Structure formats: C-alpha cells, structure tokens
XYZ file of C-alpha atoms in Angstrom:
743
model
C -40.060 53.998 -8.063
C -39.861 50.973 -5.948
C -38.612 51.590 -2.548
C -35.709 49.506 -1.486
C -36.571 47.039 1.204
C -35.255 48.139 4.556
C -32.479 45.814 5.608
C -33.034 44.315 8.991
C -30.047 44.340 11.347
C -28.296 41.051 11.795
C -29.387 39.231 14.944
C -27.095 39.700 17.886
C -25.256 36.395 18.436
C -25.282 37.094 22.152
C -29.057 37.155 22.504
C -29.318 33.406 22.126
C -27.056 32.900 25.118
C -29.076 34.935 27.610
C -30.421 32.656 30.319
C -28.158 29.748 29.480
C -26.281 27.886 32.204
C -22.472 28.161 32.375
C -19.860 26.103 34.134
C -17.184 28.747 34.776
C -13.768 27.251 35.616
C -12.092 28.385 38.825
C -9.065 29.447 36.781
C -11.133 32.415 35.557
C -10.659 33.856 39.056
C -7.014 32.758 39.398
C -7.991 29.825 41.621
C -6.157 26.670 40.617
C -8.460 23.796 41.570
C -8.502 21.061 38.993
C -12.019 20.205 37.824
C -13.770 22.727 40.067
C -16.254 25.116 38.457
C -18.689 27.849 39.365
C -22.343 27.640 38.311
C -23.522 30.802 36.566
C -26.064 32.066 34.069
C -25.852 34.652 31.313
C -27.866 37.536 32.716
C -27.905 40.252 30.045
C -25.998 41.823 27.178
C -23.193 44.226 27.863
C -24.392 47.633 26.647
C -21.072 49.399 26.194
C -19.073 46.519 24.705
C -20.719 44.330 22.087
C -18.213 41.547 22.548
C -18.985 41.077 26.243
C -21.734 39.377 28.246
C -22.859 39.871 31.809
C -23.012 36.647 33.797
C -24.548 36.047 37.216
C -23.206 33.547 39.744
C -25.377 31.379 41.950
C -22.791 30.818 44.674
C -23.763 31.511 48.265
C -26.876 33.506 47.385
C -24.778 36.579 46.647
C -25.863 36.808 43.023
C -22.820 38.871 42.128
C -22.182 39.742 38.496
C -19.161 39.600 36.251
C -18.596 39.981 32.531
C -16.668 37.828 30.109
C -15.990 37.801 26.322
C -18.530 36.159 24.038
C -16.020 33.709 22.603
C -15.070 32.537 26.086
C -18.648 32.208 27.300
C -19.482 29.851 24.426
C -16.905 27.407 25.774
C -18.599 27.358 29.197
C -22.107 26.353 28.027
C -23.625 23.308 29.757
C -26.984 21.628 29.516
C -29.888 22.219 31.887
C -29.824 18.641 33.099
C -26.136 18.896 33.960
C -26.652 22.208 35.769
C -29.642 20.989 37.794
C -28.215 17.584 38.597
C -27.874 17.384 42.414
C -24.970 14.966 42.022
C -22.785 17.438 40.126
C -19.625 18.473 41.957
C -20.063 22.202 41.591
C -17.817 24.523 43.549
C -19.933 26.390 46.084
C -19.688 28.539 49.174
C -20.326 26.620 52.441
C -22.863 29.242 53.547
C -25.006 28.943 50.421
C -28.664 29.790 50.807
C -31.469 29.432 48.307
C -33.117 32.743 49.152
C -32.011 34.562 46.018
C -33.609 33.567 42.734
C -33.088 36.903 41.062
C -33.506 36.100 37.367
C -35.136 38.384 34.836
C -38.442 37.247 33.399
C -37.346 38.052 29.888
C -34.517 35.582 30.142
C -36.823 32.597 30.212
C -38.007 32.856 26.629
C -34.592 32.936 25.030
C -32.212 30.058 24.994
C -34.777 27.484 26.076
C -33.706 27.701 29.738
C -36.079 28.164 32.612
C -35.557 30.543 35.507
C -35.102 27.907 38.146
C -31.984 28.068 40.243
C -29.833 25.075 40.873
C -31.067 23.457 44.102
C -29.111 23.911 47.292
C -28.529 20.180 47.524
C -25.570 20.298 45.163
C -22.551 18.710 46.752
C -19.461 20.732 47.562
C -15.918 19.904 46.615
C -14.366 18.319 49.713
C -10.887 17.605 48.406
C -8.203 18.512 50.949
C -6.595 21.864 50.254
C -9.428 23.106 48.005
C -10.054 26.810 48.657
C -13.469 27.952 49.793
C -15.045 31.206 48.806
C -17.498 33.062 46.646
C -17.600 35.692 43.929
C -17.958 39.270 45.141
C -17.622 42.281 42.920
C -16.489 40.174 39.951
C -13.641 38.774 42.031
C -13.233 35.593 43.984
C -13.149 36.032 47.753
C -11.933 33.275 50.096
C -14.344 32.145 52.776
C -13.495 32.562 56.440
C -12.091 29.459 58.050
C -14.095 27.605 60.637
C -13.402 28.729 64.176
C -10.953 26.645 66.147
C -12.540 25.262 69.345
C -11.610 27.192 72.477
C -12.394 27.046 76.188
C -14.344 30.332 76.031
C -17.047 28.569 73.991
C -18.247 26.911 77.216
C -17.919 29.973 79.419
C -20.664 30.521 82.037
C -21.173 34.138 83.092
C -22.781 34.982 86.423
C -24.262 38.341 87.209
C -22.814 40.056 90.267
C -25.391 41.637 92.571
C -22.748 42.992 94.908
C -19.215 42.257 96.066
C -18.020 38.734 95.200
C -15.191 37.867 97.628
C -14.633 34.462 96.050
C -13.924 36.008 92.639
C -10.534 37.683 92.903
C -8.252 38.538 89.978
C -5.074 36.561 89.629
C -2.233 39.030 90.070
C 0.918 37.691 88.432
C 4.071 38.753 90.230
C 6.701 40.514 88.164
C 9.477 37.977 87.489
C 12.454 39.354 85.604
C 15.226 37.160 84.198
C 18.363 36.939 86.346
C 20.597 39.988 86.110
C 17.860 42.203 84.622
C 16.250 45.214 86.287
C 13.873 47.882 85.039
C 15.443 50.789 83.198
C 18.758 51.060 81.347
C 20.453 47.751 80.657
C 23.853 49.409 80.106
C 24.841 52.542 82.075
C 25.480 55.765 80.229
C 29.129 56.760 79.703
C 30.596 59.380 81.995
C 31.532 61.682 79.122
C 30.086 62.559 75.741
C 26.651 63.551 74.491
C 23.696 61.707 75.990
C 21.044 62.069 73.281
C 23.054 60.496 70.490
C 24.119 57.723 72.874
C 20.462 56.843 73.542
C 19.701 57.153 69.835
C 22.551 54.831 68.847
C 21.239 52.170 71.210
C 18.237 51.863 68.896
C 19.574 52.825 65.467
C 23.152 51.622 65.813
C 26.025 51.370 63.328
C 24.707 48.020 62.102
C 21.554 49.754 60.844
C 23.631 52.391 59.054
C 25.855 49.764 57.440
C 22.821 47.743 56.340
C 21.187 50.759 54.668
C 24.524 51.829 53.168
C 25.165 48.398 51.652
C 21.786 48.116 49.970
C 21.767 51.777 48.903
C 25.123 51.387 47.142
C 23.742 48.332 45.397
C 20.759 50.452 44.368
C 23.130 53.019 42.834
C 24.769 50.272 40.774
C 21.423 48.841 39.686
C 20.177 52.239 38.514
C 23.588 52.967 36.928
C 23.587 56.452 38.428
C 26.412 58.594 37.074
C 26.704 56.740 33.749
C 25.238 57.349 30.319
C 23.018 54.282 30.814
C 21.408 55.650 33.979
C 17.775 54.709 34.520
C 15.722 57.859 34.171
C 12.773 58.695 36.387
C 10.943 59.884 33.277
C 11.007 57.129 30.643
C 9.651 59.454 27.941
C 12.523 61.907 28.327
C 14.306 62.470 25.020
C 17.761 60.979 24.727
C 20.735 63.213 24.165
C 23.221 62.801 21.349
C 25.596 60.818 23.565
C 22.855 58.341 24.524
C 22.271 59.643 28.056
C 18.847 60.662 29.304
C 18.740 64.239 30.501
C 21.564 65.764 32.471
C 23.980 63.181 33.774
C 24.357 63.583 37.530
C 27.081 62.412 39.822
C 26.354 59.217 41.730
C 25.845 59.759 45.483
C 28.340 58.097 47.784
C 25.626 56.544 50.049
C 28.246 56.165 52.769
C 27.321 56.195 56.433
C 28.162 59.928 56.915
C 26.169 60.787 53.782
C 23.162 58.774 55.008
C 23.289 60.415 58.446
C 23.178 63.874 56.861
C 20.375 62.757 54.528
C 18.210 61.560 57.429
C 18.979 64.682 59.467
C 17.704 66.813 56.571
C 14.489 64.742 56.415
C 13.987 65.335 60.138
C 14.646 69.074 59.730
C 12.041 69.184 56.959
C 9.487 67.564 59.262
C 10.087 70.207 61.958
C 10.403 73.273 59.701
C 7.669 72.516 57.174
C 7.485 74.221 53.784
C 5.093 73.541 50.888
C 7.662 71.723 48.726
C 11.189 70.392 49.001
C 12.660 72.874 46.557
C 11.920 75.795 48.890
C 14.447 74.568 51.450
C 17.310 75.543 49.112
C 15.931 78.973 48.217
C 17.886 82.025 49.369
C 15.013 84.439 49.907
C 14.077 86.267 53.053
C 10.955 84.263 53.809
C 11.754 80.828 52.401
C 14.780 78.601 52.554
C 16.755 76.908 55.286
C 20.468 77.830 55.442
C 21.258 74.885 57.695
C 19.957 72.374 55.165
C 21.666 74.027 52.183
C 25.005 73.962 54.032
C 24.714 70.251 54.859
C 23.855 69.046 51.348
C 22.939 70.396 47.925
C 19.490 69.928 46.438
C 20.727 67.573 43.709
C 22.587 65.402 46.212
C 19.486 65.189 48.386
C 17.270 64.218 45.444
C 19.729 61.548 44.320
C 20.133 60.276 47.876
C 16.369 59.907 48.367
C 16.121 58.100 45.055
C 18.885 55.629 45.886
C 17.892 55.020 49.531
C 17.139 51.303 49.932
C 16.769 48.780 52.746
C 16.942 45.337 51.136
C 18.464 43.154 48.460
C 16.107 43.321 45.436
C 17.189 39.867 44.258
C 15.606 38.320 47.386
C 12.206 39.953 46.971
C 9.298 37.619 46.284
C 7.320 38.599 43.171
C 3.615 39.268 43.398
C 2.240 35.757 43.462
C -0.774 34.528 45.349
C -2.206 37.713 46.842
C -4.592 35.753 49.059
C -1.832 34.245 51.219
C -0.174 35.961 54.191
C 3.327 37.439 53.745
C 5.393 34.404 54.814
C 3.891 32.432 51.922
C 2.598 35.009 49.465
C 3.641 38.501 48.480
C 4.968 40.762 51.245
C 4.360 44.443 50.627
C 6.695 45.520 53.430
C 9.525 43.081 52.718
C 11.876 45.940 51.880
C 12.013 47.139 55.485
C 11.616 43.826 57.317
C 15.362 43.355 57.973
C 15.814 46.902 59.255
C 12.596 46.638 61.276
C 13.776 43.527 63.122
C 17.170 45.081 63.833
C 15.752 48.316 65.281
C 13.186 46.418 67.364
C 15.865 44.098 68.754
C 18.044 47.066 69.722
C 15.108 48.884 71.343
C 14.164 45.852 73.423
C 17.766 45.361 74.539
C 18.249 49.009 75.509
C 15.641 49.592 78.237
C 13.481 47.223 80.267
C 9.917 48.660 80.369
C 7.776 49.058 83.448
C 4.963 46.697 84.394
C 1.975 48.486 82.812
C 1.918 48.968 79.018
C -0.625 50.040 76.425
C -1.473 48.178 73.238
C -2.765 49.971 70.173
C -1.985 50.680 66.525
C 0.146 53.657 65.586
C -2.226 56.539 64.947
C -1.253 58.516 61.874
C -2.712 59.589 58.577
C -2.180 57.754 55.328
C 1.138 58.435 53.700
C 2.863 57.441 50.508
C 1.780 57.184 46.899
C -1.935 56.657 46.242
C -2.656 57.408 49.892
C -1.140 54.161 51.105
C 0.807 53.892 54.326
C 2.012 51.398 56.831
C -0.335 52.572 59.574
C -3.604 52.010 57.712
C -6.058 50.006 59.800
C -7.980 47.132 58.283
C -11.376 48.063 56.892
C -13.842 45.178 57.133
C -16.085 46.848 54.535
C -13.318 46.581 51.956
C -12.077 42.986 52.175
C -10.002 43.324 49.017
C -8.064 46.274 50.436
C -4.523 45.603 51.573
C -4.443 45.588 55.365
C -1.489 47.344 56.990
C -1.079 48.310 60.606
C 1.706 48.978 63.083
C 0.598 47.501 66.399
C 2.718 48.642 69.357
C 3.233 47.998 73.037
C 3.960 51.453 74.457
C 5.042 52.642 77.860
C 2.799 55.018 79.785
C 5.271 57.827 79.043
C 4.769 57.394 75.271
C 7.909 55.384 74.563
C 7.833 52.655 71.923
C 8.660 49.211 73.349
C 7.919 46.498 70.787
C 5.811 46.464 67.655
C 4.480 44.284 64.889
C 3.603 45.103 61.276
C 0.306 43.541 60.244
C 0.684 43.104 56.507
C -1.720 40.969 54.498
C -3.781 41.454 51.334
C -7.091 40.702 53.035
C -8.384 39.114 56.195
C -6.464 35.849 56.312
C -8.105 32.806 57.843
C -5.732 32.572 60.831
C -6.378 30.746 64.076
C -8.602 33.004 66.230
C -7.990 35.922 63.830
C -5.110 38.193 62.873
C -5.438 40.522 65.873
C -5.143 37.537 68.221
C -2.037 36.365 66.397
C -0.457 39.813 66.393
C -1.195 40.605 70.059
C 0.112 37.325 71.446
C 3.095 37.562 69.085
C 4.084 40.848 70.739
C 3.501 39.316 74.168
C 5.783 36.403 73.232
C 8.627 38.764 72.279
C 8.249 40.713 75.501
C 8.018 37.548 77.613
C 11.123 36.009 76.034
C 13.159 39.109 76.902
C 11.791 40.353 80.226
C 9.760 37.530 81.761
C 6.191 37.532 83.071
C 3.955 39.795 85.112
C 3.142 42.573 82.592
C -0.269 44.244 82.513
C -1.455 45.265 79.045
C -4.291 47.736 78.454
C -5.909 47.618 75.014
C -9.030 48.696 73.154
C -11.860 46.664 71.685
C -9.968 45.923 68.461
C -7.555 43.635 70.318
C -9.330 42.765 73.569
C -11.392 39.578 73.665
C -11.897 36.632 76.053
C -9.726 34.444 73.825
C -6.789 36.887 74.026
C -7.179 37.438 77.782
C -7.348 33.727 78.637
C -4.491 32.622 76.367
C -2.302 35.553 77.428
C -2.707 34.594 81.082
C -2.106 30.872 80.466
C 0.878 31.161 78.092
C 2.777 34.181 79.412
C 1.164 35.080 82.761
C 0.189 38.507 81.440
C -2.971 40.345 82.497
C -5.011 42.055 79.769
C -7.802 44.547 80.265
C -9.701 47.143 78.282
C -12.843 47.737 76.290
C -14.427 44.851 74.375
C -17.129 44.515 71.743
C -20.446 42.970 72.750
C -20.247 40.477 69.855
C -16.786 39.184 70.720
C -16.443 35.450 71.022
C -17.165 34.411 74.604
C -18.645 37.740 75.735
C -21.849 37.955 77.761
C -24.970 37.288 75.706
C -28.142 39.271 76.435
C -26.467 41.307 79.146
C -28.593 43.664 81.220
C -28.036 47.336 80.537
C -26.996 49.571 83.439
C -29.357 52.199 84.810
C -29.762 55.542 83.088
C -27.679 57.312 85.745
C -24.132 58.097 84.643
C -21.641 55.925 86.472
C -23.998 53.007 87.087
C -22.459 49.594 86.374
C -23.533 46.008 85.754
C -20.881 43.307 86.238
C -20.536 39.655 85.281
C -17.825 37.237 86.364
C -16.605 33.821 85.200
C -13.557 31.554 85.380
C -12.054 29.884 82.296
C -9.200 27.395 82.754
C -8.317 28.973 86.083
C -8.286 32.523 84.661
C -10.830 34.821 86.402
C -12.625 37.178 84.009
C -14.750 40.198 84.821
C -17.058 41.947 82.337
C -18.269 45.390 83.425
C -20.917 47.425 81.613
C -20.801 51.118 82.547
C -23.126 53.983 81.671
C -21.222 57.084 80.540
C -22.110 59.178 77.509
C -22.959 55.746 76.136
C -22.661 52.182 77.401
C -18.993 51.182 77.629
C -18.073 47.496 77.960
C -14.898 46.383 79.752
C -13.253 42.980 79.957
C -10.377 42.338 82.361
C -8.403 39.614 84.079
C -6.654 42.129 86.364
C -9.755 43.594 88.055
C -12.501 42.128 90.170
C -16.139 43.110 90.501
C -16.246 46.906 91.036
C -17.837 48.266 94.188
C -18.297 51.702 95.676
C -15.305 51.075 97.934
C -12.694 50.260 95.304
C -13.974 52.795 92.752
C -13.428 56.535 92.535
C -15.279 59.631 91.382
C -14.186 61.864 88.566
C -15.641 65.133 87.243
C -17.325 64.621 83.871
C -18.863 67.271 81.635
C -22.658 67.170 81.305
C -23.611 68.413 77.851
C -27.284 68.948 78.576
C -26.829 70.871 81.836
C -23.553 72.513 80.731
C -21.665 71.769 83.929
C -19.362 69.200 85.534
C -20.742 66.440 87.719
C -19.122 63.802 89.872
C -19.357 60.394 88.124
C -18.408 57.042 89.637
C -15.541 55.319 87.822
C -14.750 51.628 88.330
C -11.040 50.758 88.649
C -10.932 49.181 85.183
C -12.152 52.464 83.664
C -9.562 54.563 85.528
C -6.717 52.205 84.626
C -7.839 52.036 81.011
C -7.834 55.843 80.688
C -4.370 56.021 82.288
C -3.058 53.301 79.984
C -4.352 54.973 76.845
C -2.283 58.044 77.680
C 0.875 56.229 76.573
C -0.547 55.363 73.173
C -1.979 58.827 72.671
C 1.333 60.447 73.623
C 3.251 58.338 71.137
C 0.781 59.257 68.386
C 1.049 62.959 69.233
C 4.844 62.815 69.260
C 4.910 61.074 65.882
C 2.573 63.675 64.375
C 5.010 66.403 65.442
C 7.888 64.717 63.630
C 6.073 63.020 60.756
C 6.864 64.446 57.346
C 4.066 66.004 55.303
C 5.394 64.940 51.893
C 3.319 62.189 50.268
C 5.688 61.240 47.459
C 7.199 58.351 49.411
C 6.511 54.703 48.719
C 4.699 52.713 51.454
C 7.916 50.963 52.486
C 9.623 54.365 52.772
C 6.857 55.459 55.146
C 7.728 52.539 57.409
C 11.441 53.411 57.176
C 10.697 56.937 58.394
C 8.326 55.582 61.056
C 11.211 53.595 62.504
C 13.515 56.615 62.252
C 11.195 59.109 63.960
C 10.274 56.597 66.664
C 13.902 56.590 67.814
C 13.723 60.359 68.445
C 10.518 59.873 70.457
C 12.181 57.216 72.602
C 15.214 59.435 73.232
C 12.917 62.170 74.542
C 10.827 59.806 76.717
C 13.826 57.918 78.103
C 15.772 61.065 78.929
C 12.880 62.562 80.912
C 12.286 59.264 82.697
C 15.950 58.922 83.677
C 15.928 62.479 85.044
C 12.947 61.570 87.242
C 14.632 58.359 88.375
C 17.826 60.245 89.284
C 20.271 58.587 86.889
C 23.752 59.747 87.883
C 24.802 60.777 84.379
C 21.792 63.143 84.086
C 22.024 64.628 87.591
C 21.120 68.311 87.441
C 19.789 68.131 83.872
C 16.474 69.788 83.015
C 13.583 68.286 81.113
C 13.057 69.609 77.597
C 10.395 69.274 74.928
C 10.420 66.759 72.108
C 11.477 69.339 69.511
C 14.368 70.568 71.658
C 15.584 67.031 72.280
C 15.260 66.227 68.565
C 17.247 69.307 67.510
C 19.962 68.449 70.011
C 20.095 64.854 68.744
C 20.339 66.100 65.143
C 23.347 68.295 65.992
C 25.059 65.395 67.721
C 24.335 63.121 64.731
C 25.995 65.650 62.414
C 29.049 65.688 64.664
C 29.058 61.900 64.557
C 28.952 62.016 60.726
C 31.950 64.385 60.626
C 33.879 62.132 63.005
C 33.144 59.012 60.945
C 34.189 60.839 57.790
C 37.509 61.887 59.321
C 38.152 58.379 60.597
C 37.339 56.924 57.190
C 39.729 59.340 55.460
C 42.462 58.515 57.964
C 41.990 54.782 57.409
C 42.052 55.254 53.647
C 45.261 57.299 53.861
C 46.830 54.712 56.120
C 45.980 51.930 53.681
C 47.575 53.873 50.834
C 50.743 54.532 52.826
C 51.053 50.835 53.678
C 50.799 48.846 50.471
C 49.905 45.211 50.520
C 53.146 43.193 50.939
C 51.740 40.396 48.784
C 50.943 42.713 45.866
C 53.262 42.416 42.844
C 56.015 45.019 42.677
C 55.554 47.357 39.721
C 58.809 47.949 37.896
C 59.491 51.504 36.844
C 61.882 52.507 34.067
C 63.251 55.405 36.086
C 63.448 56.449 39.731
C 65.719 59.477 39.415
C 64.552 62.725 40.918
C 63.008 65.146 38.453
C 62.055 68.788 38.687
C 58.400 69.381 39.612
C 56.223 72.236 38.406
C 57.303 74.347 41.374
C 60.956 73.758 40.616
C 61.773 71.672 43.697
C 63.342 68.239 43.197
C 61.001 65.351 43.945
C 60.885 61.637 43.222
C 58.091 60.965 40.724
C 57.742 57.470 39.252
C 56.054 57.309 35.838
C 53.074 54.987 35.560
C 52.989 52.258 32.910
C 49.919 52.361 30.669
C 48.313 49.321 29.080
C 47.329 50.987 25.815
C 49.667 52.644 23.335
C 49.743 56.414 23.239
C 51.714 59.380 21.964
C 53.607 62.029 23.848
C 51.646 65.257 24.001
C 54.821 67.241 23.383
C 56.949 65.354 20.880
C 54.139 63.090 19.516
C 56.283 59.951 19.609
C 54.854 56.562 20.562
C 55.457 55.839 24.223
C 54.418 53.263 26.781
C 54.611 55.337 29.965
C 53.549 58.676 31.344
C 53.725 60.778 34.462
C 50.262 59.751 35.738
C 49.330 63.234 36.955
C 45.876 64.563 35.914
C 46.202 66.744 32.833
C 49.581 65.369 31.740
C 48.431 62.388 29.730
C 51.092 60.306 27.994
C 54.402 62.066 28.041
C 58.073 61.166 27.754
C 60.252 61.541 30.761
C 62.945 64.124 31.043
C 62.674 67.120 28.711
C 59.016 66.639 27.640
C 57.790 66.170 31.183
C 59.813 69.128 32.484
C 58.502 71.408 29.715
C 54.931 70.392 30.417
C 55.358 71.236 34.121
C 57.279 74.438 33.505
C 56.080 77.790 34.851
C 57.061 79.611 31.641
C 53.803 81.032 30.158
C 55.061 80.657 26.572
C 55.801 76.962 26.989
C 52.439 76.441 28.755
C 50.634 78.213 25.906
C 52.315 75.981 23.300
C 51.305 72.848 25.223
C 47.725 74.080 25.543
C 47.445 74.777 21.820
C 49.105 71.463 20.983
C 46.723 69.410 23.134
C 43.721 70.442 21.002
C 45.255 69.511 17.628
C 43.616 66.407 16.153
C 45.504 63.407 14.882
C 45.107 62.006 11.361
C 44.484 58.401 10.548
C 48.114 57.315 10.293
C 48.890 58.587 13.774
C 50.808 61.731 12.768
C 49.683 65.225 13.622
C 48.405 67.888 11.276
C 51.153 70.270 12.352
C 54.480 69.162 13.685
C 55.057 70.052 17.242
C 57.824 72.582 17.872
C 61.079 71.268 19.148
C-alpha cells in the first residue's frame, strides 16, 4: 500500500510580517494627533492567540511591547526607506536615545528587513498642542513637561563654618485682618449643649439640606419603593408582578433621617463588629440595642444605598484620563460641593494659631478594590490614580484646611502637583487670616521652590525635611561627622528670602530646609535623650532648633491621624467618594474634641469649670446631642406641616361639596365630614350603584352618603361582617355583582 503523503501545515501568514516596519497611528493609544505615528517593528508571533502579533516600539529607547490583531497590523506596514528616512515626521519621545537596538537575530531573515533601528536624527512633531510621551506597558504615557525657570536655579550655597551673624531668618510678623483674633470667631451661647454647637459650625444645616436634596433625587432615580426599582443584583429573578425581589419602602432621606443614619455609622466605628448585620442581633454577645432602637436594618441599608452628595446630571463622563480634574474626569466630583462647604465652615469657625503642620491624612486604603481618598501617589505606578488629602493641621491635632489631590497620573503642572497643592492651601489660609504663619512639612512637600514662593507671595515661613535631589538643594554636600548630633549647615539668599540647609547625623543623615531658622550653633540648640541601639541605653544628643520644631510640628499631624483611626469605619464596601464623605464627617468630631480642650485651657467663659475628656467620650456626647437635634427638627417639621394643612392656600380653588350636613361617625358622635369627589367612576361598596363621590376615609372606598356610609361605619358586628364579605365579591363584565347586596 502506498502511504499517503503527509500534508504539510499551511504557512502561518504572520511569519512573513516578523521584522517588518510599522507606522502605528497615535489613535491606537487614544491620542488624537492628526498625521502623527509611532515607529515600531513586528517582534514575534503571539503564542496564545493566533490572530495577534507582538510589536516593539522604538520610541525613547524603552523598547516596550504591545500586541495588535493581524488584520490591523497589515494596514500599518511601511517600507524600509520610509522608516529609515531621517526627514520623516515620526512621533517620538524628546528623551530618545539610540542605546537600545534589541532586535532578535532571527527576525532579519524573514520579511526582507534588516535589524537596524531608525536613526536618532528623526525629527519630532513640533506642532503646538501636540502631546509628548512614549509607550510603556502597552500604553501611551505622557512625557513630563519642561521645568519652568525659577530663581532657585541660580542659587549659590555657602558652607557655614560657625555662626553667621549676617544670615538671619526673616521673621514675618503675624498680621490678622481687622476685627479677627485667634480662637472662636463667634462666642458660644450661654445655654444649650456645647459639643453639637461646635459640630454645627462645621457641618451646618446647609450641609444636611444639600445631602438631603441629592439623596431624595437618588431615591427617585433608583425608583425605590416601586415595582420598577433598580435592583442591586441585576440577575435576580423577576416576580410575577414585574418587581425584582421584595419591594421595600423608600427611605425618607430627610434631615432627621440622615442625622440618625450618620450617628449609626459613627456608632459602628466605635463599637466594631465583624459585619453590619450583627448590630441588629438580639443575642447576649452581639448586637447593639441603641442602634436597633434608632433605625431598623432595612432602613439603614436603604439609607446607605440612597445616600448621595451631588447631582448626577452634572457629572463629567470619563473622557481624557490624562488631564487633571478641572478639564478631564474627576473621580471625587461627587463630594466636591460638600467638601468646599465643610472647609469654608471650618475656616470661618476658629482662627488657628501661628504654627501649623502640613501633611497628608494618614489612613489605610478604603473602599471597593482597595481604593480610598487618602492614597498617596506612587511614582513607580504612573498609571495609578493619585489621590491624597493634604491638610494644614494645628499642633493640637485639629483640622484647619485641606485639599484633595485627585488626578489620574502625575500631571505636568508648573513646579509639580505638590507645589500647586501646598501653595493652594497657603492661599486659602492667607485670604482668610492674613500672613505670618509658620508651616512645618516633610520632604514630600518641602523644597526650595515652595519655601521661596511661599515667603514672597504670602509671607509664610516653611521648614522641614527635604530630599537631597530636590530642585535647588545643595549639590555634593559634605556629610556630617559620625558622631550623633553633628551638623553641617549651608546658607543662601534667593530673592531676599534667607534659606538654611542643615544636614544632621542621627540614626541616619537627616536633611532640613528652612526659612524660619538660621545656622544652628551650640548656643541656640538643645540636647535630647536618644536611644542607642548598639549600647542599649539613652544618650544626650544635640538637636538643632529646626529639628526640635519639626518634631513638635509633626505631633499635630500624627494626632489627627491617630484620632481618625479611632473613628474610621472598618467596612470596605464603600465607594471611594463615600470614603471622602465619611472622612469629612469624622473630621468634624475630631475638631470638636480638639477645640473643646483648647477652649478649656484658654479659659473660655462658657466652658468654665468643665473637665477635659477623651475623643470617644466627646464623640458619644456629640452623638447624643445630634439625636436630640434630629428629634427637635422632626417635631418642628411636623408642626409646620400641620400648620400648613390647617391654613389652606387662599388662592387655591374652592372645592364644592354636595353635602355639608353633620353625619354620624363610627363612634356615634355627630361630626362634619365632607365627601371627597373622585375623578374616576366607581360603585358603592354597599348598594353597588354608580356614584361620583365617597367619604375619603381609608377602607371606605366609594360609598353613597347617608344610609350606606352610616352602615359602613356602624359598630354592629353583623353589619360589619356583611360589608367585609361584600367587599371581596368580584364584579362581572357588565358592572353588576355576582350576588346582589342585601338591602
């Protein structure tokens, strides 16, 4: 028998494309630049998907890879001459280098293309507005903008060998606006609770009304309480009546309801249980009777679902993710209106003292997928969404003013995002309470550019640690001696602002930059006991003034972070914007505690004789007073509603009634009851005749006046039984009843 010839597999159509040059349009990476392309080569075949090809980009020497469909790659093929032409307007990264020529040797034989890279002399696209960047991780990344010229670029540092009398820090005098003094801006009332009064000066009735308005709109959008309600579980089977699952009553989302809802959230953060459902258990070891009395579990779940802080029709859809929030997509737009309102109230309530601390809010990630509003920017993950709450805090831990850094990646801003955020906070503080503040901050925010511009624009002094590679810092600085406490100082003057850079030997070399401190000497420094790990004992270590002031200033930031951790909820099922909402809410409790203790120390008349308490005790007291406030608002709302009903609108049309004679009520006492006119035709439930009016009471339905109405409201059990049996008899098509009603 002749053996059948073994059929050879069909040649892979992709193999002929390996090594070929491609002109990849910028639109492939969602970059709309007309005519601009990336230069790439087909590197290898995709092993897992036979319809895909791996391509390698030549931009910027990164050599990053991406994959694309075979049919699409065929449209991008270009000739070798066109690819290697130095006059071609290829889209490139400004920092391109020709160090990387990583091309496989096997790629040269196929496709007739050699392994040479396009020369670095290719011209870049210089049209105005054209984005710059490169391909990293199969995604386009924008290039960092060129640095804006600044006076610190020409700074000249001089090493201090001893005291420098000519170099003195410029101390800005504290100048408050007229009529403003440190502390409370409005005195406390002579009567009434104090904690809720301080709380309402931050989270006032305007905040409650704002949340109530948008939450009620959220209830209408979700159609809660109707058969068309939007279900949390889309795959839930529909019932026979068309509703999904059990139809629940819509929450009122009124101001009293919202106050109770937020009080329960705060109680859950103090008395922590593994899950929400355990708070409504009635066992001996789980459950919280106080929470179950305030609100039911279903009402709480519906309230959390319908809680909202913005108008959804005004939200910007996810557009250009590379632009900052004012232009592109804003991830925290839902809380921006409430955030500005609470910050304005907090600034207006209390004027802070001279020395403040600047840092981000320290807290763990919260929300779905581990996202939260207090996540610091990670430079190793440029595509990660950057979120941070940067705060100016008082030394007692109180929150003064803050800013939400919210951008998809490091945006090419003037002098950087931290510069913009820090001076933005300084501008808000300066506009409200004048000049002369001293701000202590860490190396993330401290730099010569921030210190110089803060002193020139607002007459603020900044000091704190600083990175050695910060723009304008000392280059090739001498290291201090190996003895702990030894220092090396440099001084300079930029635009009339004296700067001092101090390098101190502690457990490691710590670098300080300040405009509020001069060159440290043994006279103006101090000694502090420090633990020696090797010798296992304390030793006296010299501390320059900038180090002592920095440690004292960081106490305020650390206190605020510790207070927030005590009150922060442990549930991670919140959205990122909800995390920010709760951050604003819990921060008001922290301020109440800090302000109350400060006013006791200052001898405020209203708090004379009061004792200091802990944060938890102050929070529990504020929660009780908030519940009393909710009850009072509910009573006032009911009284206003009753008053409106008793006083009808004089311009409303007068409804004519067929009869206004007194009739006998169910209890037998004469009363004036006016029948209500109905728009649709109906039948009397007693005599089954067509009527146009009824009594209007629940359970009566359409009913003739006189005998029928009196029988229906009679106390005779026999008559009531006949009416009950009659109400369940169906009607036939012609409108008559299956059995004639008894006369």
